[in-house]
mmCIF file of C-alpha atoms and ligand atoms in Angstrom:
data_model
loop_
_atom_site.group_PDB
_atom_site.id
_atom_site.type_symbol
_atom_site.label_atom_id
_atom_site.label_comp_id
_atom_site.label_asym_id
_atom_site.label_seq_id
_atom_site.Cartn_x
_atom_site.Cartn_y
_atom_site.Cartn_z
ATOM 1 C CA MET A 1 -16.238 7.687 -1.831
ATOM 2 C CA ILE A 2 -14.888 11.084 -2.824
ATOM 3 C CA VAL A 3 -16.448 14.470 -2.242
ATOM 4 C CA VAL A 4 -15.208 17.282 -4.476
ATOM 5 C CA LEU A 5 -15.747 20.704 -2.916
ATOM 6 C CA LYS A 6 -16.589 23.839 -4.837
ATOM 7 C CA PRO A 7 -13.706 26.320 -5.206
ATOM 8 C CA ASN A 8 -13.179 28.847 -2.392
ATOM 9 C CA VAL A 9 -15.164 27.052 0.319
ATOM 10 C CA GLY A 10 -14.520 28.695 3.713
ATOM 11 C CA GLU A 11 -12.599 26.856 6.419
ATOM 12 C CA GLU A 12 -15.565 26.824 8.826
ATOM 13 C CA LYS A 13 -17.999 25.213 6.399
ATOM 14 C CA ARG A 14 -15.431 22.635 5.390
ATOM 15 C CA GLU A 15 -14.749 21.730 9.024
ATOM 16 C CA GLN A 16 -18.475 21.357 9.705
ATOM 17 C CA LEU A 17 -18.822 18.965 6.788
ATOM 18 C CA MET A 18 -15.774 16.978 7.894
ATOM 19 C CA ASP A 19 -17.056 16.706 11.482
ATOM 20 C CA TRP A 20 -20.368 15.425 10.193
ATOM 21 C CA LEU A 21 -18.670 12.834 7.947
ATOM 22 C CA LYS A 22 -16.417 11.717 10.807
ATOM 23 C CA SER A 23 -19.479 11.311 13.042
ATOM 24 C CA MET A 24 -20.533 8.547 10.618
ATOM 25 C CA ASP A 25 -17.373 6.599 11.587
ATOM 26 C CA LEU A 26 -15.534 7.580 8.417
ATOM 27 C CA ALA A 27 -11.921 8.676 8.146
ATOM 28 C CA VAL A 28 -11.538 11.755 5.953
ATOM 29 C CA HIS A 29 -8.457 12.172 3.767
ATOM 30 C CA VAL A 30 -8.084 15.782 2.572
ATOM 31 C CA SER A 31 -6.337 16.598 -0.683
ATOM 32 C CA GLU A 32 -5.929 20.313 -1.135
ATOM 33 C CA GLY A 33 -5.084 21.097 -4.727
ATOM 34 C CA ALA A 34 -4.359 24.425 -6.359
ATOM 35 C CA TYR A 35 -7.887 24.533 -7.797
ATOM 36 C CA GLN A 36 -10.064 22.251 -5.732
ATOM 37 C CA THR A 37 -10.231 20.325 -2.488
ATOM 38 C CA VAL A 38 -11.090 16.643 -2.565
ATOM 39 C CA LEU A 39 -12.265 14.778 0.539
ATOM 40 C CA GLY A 40 -11.632 11.035 0.435
ATOM 41 C CA LEU A 41 -13.945 9.052 2.699
ATOM 42 C CA ILE A 42 -12.485 5.827 4.033
ATOM 43 C CA GLY A 43 -14.591 3.256 5.872
ATOM 44 C CA ASP A 44 -18.018 1.725 5.372
ATOM 45 C CA THR A 45 -19.737 4.188 3.056
ATOM 46 C CA SER A 46 -22.550 1.821 2.097
ATOM 47 C CA LYS A 47 -25.048 3.655 4.307
ATOM 48 C CA VAL A 48 -23.890 7.164 3.384
ATOM 49 C CA ASP A 49 -26.563 9.120 1.508
ATOM 50 C CA MET A 50 -24.677 10.362 -1.575
ATOM 51 C CA ASP A 51 -27.570 12.551 -2.719
ATOM 52 C CA LEU A 52 -27.741 14.323 0.613
ATOM 53 C CA ILE A 53 -24.023 15.183 0.472
ATOM 54 C CA ALA A 54 -24.289 16.227 -3.174
ATOM 55 C CA SER A 55 -27.122 18.612 -2.310
ATOM 56 C CA LEU A 56 -24.962 20.682 0.080
ATOM 57 C CA ASP A 57 -24.135 24.139 -1.267
ATOM 58 C CA ILE A 58 -20.355 23.674 -0.794
ATOM 59 C CA VAL A 59 -20.209 20.339 -2.649
ATOM 60 C CA GLU A 60 -19.526 20.132 -6.378
ATOM 61 C CA SER A 61 -19.778 16.345 -6.846
ATOM 62 C CA VAL A 62 -19.758 12.991 -5.042
ATOM 63 C CA LYS A 63 -18.426 9.761 -6.545
ATOM 64 C CA ARG A 64 -18.005 6.222 -5.342
ATOM 65 C CA VAL A 65 -14.480 4.836 -5.660
ATOM 66 C CA SER A 66 -14.586 1.148 -6.387
ATOM 67 C CA GLU A 67 -10.856 0.416 -5.994
ATOM 68 C CA THR A 68 -9.700 -0.941 -2.656
ATOM 69 C CA PHE A 69 -6.711 1.389 -2.601
ATOM 70 C CA LYS A 70 -7.746 4.823 -1.388
ATOM 71 C CA CYS A 71 -4.895 6.982 -0.079
ATOM 72 C CA CYS A 72 -2.676 6.339 -3.112
ATOM 73 C CA ASN A 73 -5.579 6.610 -5.579
ATOM 74 C CA ARG A 74 -5.441 9.506 -8.023
ATOM 75 C CA LYS A 75 -9.186 9.957 -7.613
ATOM 76 C CA PHE A 76 -8.575 10.881 -3.957
ATOM 77 C CA HIS A 77 -5.677 13.175 -4.798
ATOM 78 C CA PRO A 78 -5.819 14.416 -8.404
ATOM 79 C CA GLU A 79 -2.476 16.251 -8.327
ATOM 80 C CA ASP A 80 0.883 14.466 -8.466
ATOM 81 C CA THR A 81 2.572 13.924 -5.139
ATOM 82 C CA VAL A 82 6.034 15.438 -4.970
ATOM 83 C CA VAL A 83 8.324 13.650 -2.511
ATOM 84 C CA ARG A 84 11.051 15.861 -1.099
ATOM 85 C CA VAL A 85 14.446 14.539 -0.021
ATOM 86 C CA GLY A 86 16.850 17.307 0.982
ATOM 87 C CA ASP A 87 17.083 19.537 -2.073
ATOM 88 C CA ALA A 88 15.821 16.782 -4.387
ATOM 89 C CA ARG A 89 12.213 16.467 -5.523
ATOM 90 C CA ILE A 90 10.605 13.377 -7.050
ATOM 91 C CA GLY A 91 7.328 13.503 -8.963
ATOM 92 C CA GLY A 92 5.123 16.218 -10.428
ATOM 93 C CA GLY A 93 7.612 16.949 -13.206
ATOM 94 C CA HIS A 94 10.684 16.651 -10.968
ATOM 95 C CA PHE A 95 13.035 13.936 -12.212
ATOM 96 C CA CYS A 96 15.363 12.255 -9.742
ATOM 97 C CA LEU A 97 18.553 10.321 -10.437
ATOM 98 C CA ILE A 98 19.526 7.767 -7.790
ATOM 99 C CA ALA A 99 22.807 5.926 -8.265
ATOM 100 C CA GLY A 100 25.415 3.945 -6.361
ATOM 101 C CA PRO A 101 26.665 0.447 -5.761
ATOM 102 C CA CYS A 102 24.469 -2.527 -5.023
ATOM 103 C CA SER A 103 26.139 -2.813 -1.615
ATOM 104 C CA VAL A 104 28.374 -0.702 0.533
ATOM 105 C CA GLU A 105 31.728 -2.506 0.680
ATOM 106 C CA SER A 106 34.248 -0.088 2.208
ATOM 107 C CA GLU A 107 34.744 3.609 2.919
ATOM 108 C CA GLU A 108 36.997 3.995 -0.136
ATOM 109 C CA GLN A 109 34.456 2.325 -2.409
ATOM 110 C CA ILE A 110 31.338 4.180 -1.282
ATOM 111 C CA VAL A 111 32.996 7.596 -1.097
ATOM 112 C CA ALA A 112 34.602 7.156 -4.538
ATOM 113 C CA VAL A 113 31.317 6.055 -6.136
ATOM 114 C CA ALA A 114 29.400 8.827 -4.340
ATOM 115 C CA ARG A 115 31.796 11.478 -5.687
ATOM 116 C CA ALA A 116 31.616 10.014 -9.186
ATOM 117 C CA VAL A 117 27.817 9.813 -9.381
ATOM 118 C CA LYS A 118 27.492 13.284 -7.875
ATOM 119 C CA ALA A 119 29.815 14.653 -10.561
ATOM 120 C CA ALA A 120 27.700 12.870 -13.176
ATOM 121 C CA GLY A 121 24.564 14.618 -11.894
ATOM 122 C CA ALA A 122 22.963 12.128 -9.485
ATOM 123 C CA ASP A 123 20.600 13.574 -6.868
ATOM 124 C CA LEU A 124 20.695 10.716 -4.342
ATOM 125 C CA LEU A 125 23.204 8.010 -3.407
ATOM 126 C CA ARG A 126 22.095 4.385 -3.137
ATOM 127 C CA GLY A 127 23.952 1.554 -1.401
ATOM 128 C CA GLY A 128 22.783 -1.558 0.412
ATOM 129 C CA ALA A 129 23.882 -2.197 3.984
ATOM 130 C CA PHE A 130 21.378 -5.007 4.553
ATOM 131 C CA LYS A 131 21.322 -7.244 1.486
ATOM 132 C CA PRO A 132 18.503 -9.692 0.760
ATOM 133 C CA ARG A 133 20.554 -12.467 -0.911
ATOM 134 C CA THR A 134 19.130 -15.640 -2.389
ATOM 135 C CA SER A 135 21.928 -17.673 -0.804
ATOM 136 C CA PRO A 136 22.683 -17.397 2.923
ATOM 137 C CA TYR A 137 26.375 -17.982 2.043
ATOM 138 C CA ASP A 138 26.623 -14.815 -0.079
ATOM 139 C CA PHE A 139 27.739 -11.401 1.210
ATOM 140 C CA GLN A 140 24.928 -10.109 3.412
ATOM 141 C CA GLY A 141 26.052 -6.481 3.696
ATOM 142 C CA LEU A 142 27.974 -4.525 6.331
ATOM 143 C CA HIS A 143 24.816 -3.740 8.342
ATOM 144 C CA ALA A 144 25.305 -0.922 10.898
ATOM 145 C CA ASP A 145 28.798 -0.242 9.596
ATOM 146 C CA GLY A 146 27.429 0.074 6.068
ATOM 147 C CA ILE A 147 25.027 2.769 7.229
ATOM 148 C CA ARG A 148 27.887 4.551 8.981
ATOM 149 C CA LEU A 149 29.879 4.520 5.733
ATOM 150 C CA LEU A 150 26.891 5.801 3.743
ATOM 151 C CA LYS A 151 26.693 8.749 6.126
ATOM 152 C CA LEU A 152 30.402 9.454 5.542
ATOM 153 C CA ALA A 153 29.727 9.445 1.785
ATOM 154 C CA ARG A 154 26.813 11.823 2.363
ATOM 155 C CA GLU A 155 29.080 14.132 4.358
ATOM 156 C CA ALA A 156 31.678 14.042 1.593
ATOM 157 C CA THR A 157 29.244 14.815 -1.224
ATOM 158 C CA GLY A 158 26.044 16.283 0.228
ATOM 159 C CA LEU A 159 24.023 13.534 -1.490
ATOM 160 C CA PRO A 160 21.087 12.205 0.564
ATOM 161 C CA ILE A 161 21.243 8.421 1.048
ATOM 162 C CA VAL A 162 18.873 5.602 0.072
ATOM 163 C CA THR A 163 19.286 2.166 1.641
ATOM 164 C CA GLU A 164 17.208 -0.957 2.122
ATOM 165 C CA ILE A 165 15.554 -1.922 5.397
ATOM 166 C CA MET A 166 14.696 -5.607 5.764
ATOM 167 C CA SER A 167 13.325 -5.734 9.285
ATOM 168 C CA ALA A 168 11.397 -3.270 11.439
ATOM 169 C CA SER A 169 13.640 -4.231 14.363
ATOM 170 C CA ASP A 170 16.518 -2.460 12.556
ATOM 171 C CA LEU A 171 14.612 0.860 12.429
ATOM 172 C CA PRO A 172 16.741 2.616 15.091
ATOM 173 C CA LEU A 173 19.761 2.218 12.783
ATOM 174 C CA PHE A 174 17.884 4.049 10.003
ATOM 175 C CA GLU A 175 16.979 7.141 12.025
ATOM 176 C CA ASP A 176 19.378 9.344 10.086
ATOM 177 C CA VAL A 177 18.820 7.706 6.669
ATOM 178 C CA ASP A 178 17.078 9.936 4.105
ATOM 179 C CA VAL A 179 15.110 7.353 2.080
ATOM 180 C CA LEU A 180 14.258 3.833 3.271
ATOM 181 C CA GLN A 181 14.005 1.249 0.523
ATOM 182 C CA VAL A 182 11.647 -1.709 0.735
ATOM 183 C CA GLY A 183 13.085 -4.323 -1.594
ATOM 184 C CA ALA A 184 11.148 -6.505 -3.998
ATOM 185 C CA ARG A 185 11.291 -9.457 -1.615
ATOM 186 C CA ASN A 186 9.707 -7.451 1.185
ATOM 187 C CA MET A 187 6.980 -5.691 -0.790
ATOM 188 C CA GLN A 188 4.352 -7.676 1.072
ATOM 189 C CA ASN A 189 5.995 -7.679 4.486
ATOM 190 C CA PHE A 190 2.932 -5.967 5.891
ATOM 191 C CA ASP A 191 4.257 -5.564 9.437
ATOM 192 C CA LEU A 192 7.318 -3.778 8.045
ATOM 193 C CA LEU A 193 5.129 -1.566 5.832
ATOM 194 C CA LYS A 194 2.932 -0.572 8.794
ATOM 195 C CA GLU A 195 5.983 0.335 10.878
ATOM 196 C CA LEU A 196 7.389 2.417 8.010
ATOM 197 C CA GLY A 197 4.049 4.159 7.805
ATOM 198 C CA GLN A 198 4.740 5.571 11.229
ATOM 199 C CA THR A 199 8.151 7.006 10.407
ATOM 200 C CA GLY A 200 7.088 9.829 8.075
ATOM 201 C CA LYS A 201 10.275 9.198 6.081
ATOM 202 C CA PRO A 202 10.317 8.859 2.273
ATOM 203 C CA ILE A 203 9.887 5.186 1.381
ATOM 204 C CA LEU A 204 11.090 3.729 -1.923
ATOM 205 C CA LEU A 205 8.759 0.772 -2.460
ATOM 206 C CA LYS A 206 9.884 -1.760 -5.067
ATOM 207 C CA ARG A 207 7.480 -3.988 -6.929
ATOM 208 C CA GLY A 208 7.770 -7.637 -5.925
ATOM 209 C CA LEU A 209 9.185 -10.223 -8.312
ATOM 210 C CA ALA A 210 5.760 -11.674 -9.067
ATOM 211 C CA ASN A 211 3.381 -8.981 -7.941
ATOM 212 C CA THR A 212 0.645 -7.184 -9.819
ATOM 213 C CA LEU A 213 0.275 -3.426 -9.955
ATOM 214 C CA LYS A 214 -2.755 -3.642 -7.689
ATOM 215 C CA GLU A 215 -0.707 -5.533 -5.112
ATOM 216 C CA LEU A 216 2.012 -2.871 -5.341
ATOM 217 C CA LEU A 217 -0.571 -0.155 -4.768
ATOM 218 C CA MET A 218 -2.085 -2.059 -1.846
ATOM 219 C CA SER A 219 1.379 -2.223 -0.283
ATOM 220 C CA ALA A 220 1.742 1.546 -0.746
ATOM 221 C CA GLU A 221 -1.664 1.805 0.888
ATOM 222 C CA TYR A 222 -0.342 0.000 4.000
ATOM 223 C CA ILE A 223 2.338 2.678 4.401
ATOM 224 C CA MET A 224 -0.017 5.563 3.666
ATOM 225 C CA ALA A 225 -2.904 4.307 5.802
ATOM 226 C CA SER A 226 -0.435 4.218 8.706
ATOM 227 C CA GLY A 227 0.183 7.932 8.215
ATOM 228 C CA ASN A 228 3.073 8.297 5.777
ATOM 229 C CA GLU A 229 2.303 9.836 2.391
ATOM 230 C CA ASN A 230 5.935 9.960 1.206
ATOM 231 C CA VAL A 231 5.951 6.883 -0.971
ATOM 232 C CA ILE A 232 7.887 6.416 -4.224
ATOM 233 C CA LEU A 233 6.873 3.424 -6.354
ATOM 234 C CA CYS A 234 9.556 1.498 -8.247
ATOM 235 C CA GLU A 235 9.236 -0.856 -11.205
ATOM 236 C CA ARG A 236 12.274 -3.167 -11.117
ATOM 237 C CA GLY A 237 11.299 -5.997 -13.434
ATOM 238 C CA ILE A 238 9.143 -9.032 -12.855
ATOM 239 C CA ARG A 239 9.453 -12.789 -13.404
ATOM 240 C CA THR A 240 8.173 -13.900 -16.790
ATOM 241 C CA TYR A 241 9.752 -16.102 -19.469
ATOM 242 C CA SER A 242 12.995 -14.137 -19.646
ATOM 243 C CA ASP A 243 15.939 -16.423 -20.216
ATOM 244 C CA TYR A 244 18.803 -14.117 -21.169
ATOM 245 C CA LEU A 245 17.739 -11.311 -18.848
ATOM 246 C CA ARG A 246 17.416 -11.315 -15.061
ATOM 247 C CA ASN A 247 13.788 -10.141 -15.204
ATOM 248 C CA THR A 248 11.351 -8.516 -17.624
ATOM 249 C CA LEU A 249 11.093 -4.744 -17.281
ATOM 250 C CA ASP A 250 7.397 -3.919 -17.349
ATOM 251 C CA LEU A 251 7.537 -0.373 -18.673
ATOM 252 C CA SER A 252 3.808 -0.214 -19.262
ATOM 253 C CA ALA A 253 3.585 -0.161 -15.454
ATOM 254 C CA VAL A 254 4.809 3.446 -15.531
ATOM 255 C CA PRO A 255 1.912 5.125 -17.390
ATOM 256 C CA MET A 256 -0.604 2.773 -15.757
ATOM 257 C CA LEU A 257 0.631 3.567 -12.236
ATOM 258 C CA HIS A 258 0.563 7.265 -13.107
ATOM 259 C CA GLU A 259 -3.034 6.886 -14.199
ATOM 260 C CA LEU A 260 -4.081 4.978 -11.082
ATOM 261 C CA SER A 261 -2.044 6.823 -8.495
ATOM 262 C CA HIS A 262 -0.645 10.262 -7.698
ATOM 263 C CA LEU A 263 2.591 8.778 -6.313
ATOM 264 C CA PRO A 264 5.907 9.212 -8.157
ATOM 265 C CA VAL A 265 7.079 6.193 -10.164
ATOM 266 C CA ILE A 266 10.747 5.432 -10.732
ATOM 267 C CA VAL A 267 12.400 2.611 -12.683
ATOM 268 C CA ASP A 268 15.340 0.332 -11.834
ATOM 269 C CA PRO A 269 16.829 -0.921 -15.115
ATOM 270 C CA SER A 270 19.752 -2.584 -13.272
ATOM 271 C CA HIS A 271 17.813 -5.287 -11.422
ATOM 272 C CA ALA A 272 15.364 -5.522 -14.312
ATOM 273 C CA THR A 273 18.011 -6.643 -16.798
ATOM 274 C CA GLY A 274 20.960 -7.882 -14.735
ATOM 275 C CA ILE A 275 23.367 -6.902 -17.531
ATOM 276 C CA ALA A 276 25.267 -3.611 -17.543
ATOM 277 C CA ARG A 277 25.068 -3.100 -21.316
ATOM 278 C CA MET A 278 21.252 -3.488 -21.192
ATOM 279 C CA VAL A 279 20.929 -0.721 -18.590
ATOM 280 C CA PRO A 280 21.362 2.346 -20.875
ATOM 281 C CA PRO A 281 18.737 1.380 -23.496
ATOM 282 C CA MET A 282 16.165 0.473 -20.821
ATOM 283 C CA ALA A 283 16.956 3.603 -18.784
ATOM 284 C CA LEU A 284 16.299 5.713 -21.883
ATOM 285 C CA ALA A 285 13.093 3.828 -22.663
ATOM 286 C CA ALA A 286 11.900 4.304 -19.069
ATOM 287 C CA THR A 287 12.650 8.026 -19.332
ATOM 288 C CA ALA A 288 10.730 8.272 -22.596
ATOM 289 C CA CYS A 289 7.642 6.650 -21.095
ATOM 290 C CA GLY A 290 7.461 9.221 -18.331
ATOM 291 C CA CYS A 291 9.050 7.809 -15.183
ATOM 292 C CA ASP A 292 9.889 10.277 -12.407
ATOM 293 C CA GLY A 293 13.394 8.994 -11.889
ATOM 294 C CA LEU A 294 15.861 6.154 -12.259
ATOM 295 C CA ILE A 295 17.740 4.079 -9.709
ATOM 296 C CA ILE A 296 20.886 2.671 -11.304
ATOM 297 C CA GLU A 297 23.725 0.580 -9.918
ATOM 298 C CA VAL A 298 27.204 2.083 -10.381
ATOM 299 C CA HIS A 299 30.461 0.570 -9.136
ATOM 300 C CA ASN A 300 34.034 1.816 -9.477
ATOM 301 C CA ASP A 301 35.328 -1.749 -9.991
ATOM 302 C CA PRO A 302 32.412 -3.908 -11.188
ATOM 303 C CA SER A 303 34.475 -7.064 -11.761
ATOM 304 C CA HIS A 304 35.372 -7.152 -8.055
ATOM 305 C CA ALA A 305 31.952 -6.048 -6.712
ATOM 306 C CA LEU A 306 30.674 -8.185 -3.828
ATOM 307 C CA CYS A 307 27.164 -8.073 -5.279
ATOM 308 C CA ASP A 308 25.629 -7.421 -8.720
ATOM 309 C CA GLY A 309 28.844 -6.455 -10.488
ATOM 310 C CA ALA A 310 27.539 -7.750 -13.835
ATOM 311 C CA GLN A 311 24.768 -5.176 -13.916
ATOM 312 C CA SER A 312 26.784 -2.258 -12.545
ATOM 313 C CA LEU A 313 27.871 0.615 -14.759
ATOM 314 C CA ARG A 314 31.302 2.143 -14.400
ATOM 315 C CA PRO A 315 31.230 5.820 -13.352
ATOM 316 C CA GLU A 316 32.169 7.044 -16.842
ATOM 317 C CA GLU A 317 29.407 4.914 -18.391
ATOM 318 C CA TYR A 318 26.938 6.377 -15.929
ATOM 319 C CA ALA A 319 28.049 9.936 -16.691
ATOM 320 C CA ALA A 320 27.558 9.323 -20.419
ATOM 321 C CA LEU A 321 24.130 7.823 -19.773
ATOM 322 C CA VAL A 322 23.005 10.834 -17.707
ATOM 323 C CA GLY A 323 23.656 13.102 -20.693
ATOM 324 C CA ARG A 324 21.483 10.880 -22.882
ATOM 325 C CA ILE A 325 18.728 10.671 -20.234
ATOM 326 C CA ARG A 326 18.581 14.474 -20.147
ATOM 327 C CA ALA A 327 18.356 14.584 -23.945
ATOM 328 C CA VAL A 328 15.469 12.068 -23.964
ATOM 329 C CA ARG A 329 13.659 14.020 -21.282
ATOM 330 C CA GLU A 330 13.903 17.167 -23.311
ATOM 331 C CA ALA A 331 12.728 15.391 -26.450
ATOM 332 C CA ALA A 332 9.883 13.634 -24.637
ATOM 333 C CA THR A 333 8.473 16.794 -23.088
ATOM 334 C CA CYS A 334 8.686 19.004 -26.170
HETATM 335 C C1 PEP B 1 18.613 -3.612 -4.532
HETATM 336 O O1 PEP B 1 18.115 -2.528 -4.885
HETATM 337 O O2 PEP B 1 19.794 -3.743 -4.208
HETATM 338 C C2 PEP B 1 17.762 -4.810 -4.569
HETATM 339 C C3 PEP B 1 18.080 -5.892 -3.872
HETATM 340 O O3 PEP B 1 16.711 -4.677 -5.392
HETATM 341 P P1 PEP B 1 15.400 -5.583 -5.551
HETATM 342 O O4 PEP B 1 14.745 -5.603 -4.208
HETATM 343 O O5 PEP B 1 14.625 -4.850 -6.599
HETATM 344 O O6 PEP B 1 15.846 -6.944 -5.991
HETATM 345 MN MN1 MN B 2 21.680 -5.032 -6.523
#
């Protein structure tokens, strides 16, 4: 249920109303917008008298929210959430470029790619230290050493770092990481999501390979219900009938997620297509349909990459793409 307050309601009256609602065993989620305050009631609202609440002089309207996701629901929080990472902002009109290799391989590699993507205009550096590989015999990442190397690349460039966490038991290693990524394969690792909810850190939550938008939002809800509102949703392609492409990029997810939720939505055209030459057209299409950012794999020597070389852009290709992304953004917002 949501309770929309009239503009300019005093603090004391609002607190009284919230205390009363809480006394009915409800949790109250407050969304303070520039124009109005919305109270989201979470819990069993079946016995709450809507008419009584609506009759209060400080209340403008009361509505039932049928969706099971509450905290990430736009009805609870009408204004876009803006996630802040260092100087970067994601959402609410702020576009964020995340780029870097699939995995961190060496100091030379990650620092070189970090410098190149920074020069091209990237806001954040990506790089996997813990890699969820289909085969246990494939490169699994450099683990703690990979995170150490990411921090060196951050020191060298000033770019905040994004890297995937696969297990809550690794959390101490991620203390100084700027954005924690939950990969597609872990989207429904609910214990991990609950732990991440307690960190307060920005979480980049990728859509699972075969998950619906509602399931993605319910996973965001796990993080948010545990106390962390800094969630970035990511469409990275889903399993369909694609034969020549790694996945099918579901771009209609972008406007639909924006409609359903106030959280920022970014797109990963690299894992969606699996082919470097497919990345620019899909990145531009994602930009045109209103995503809040792009996460793109870039490698300085793709043919020798230890992971996902075939879908990685070379630095000069990435730089050229950034120019085109900016042009599409300008055209799309005019
Ligand atoms: C990645 O970003 O490196 C990755 C493994 O992505 P996904 O979880 O989307 O497959
Ligand atoms: Mn990858």
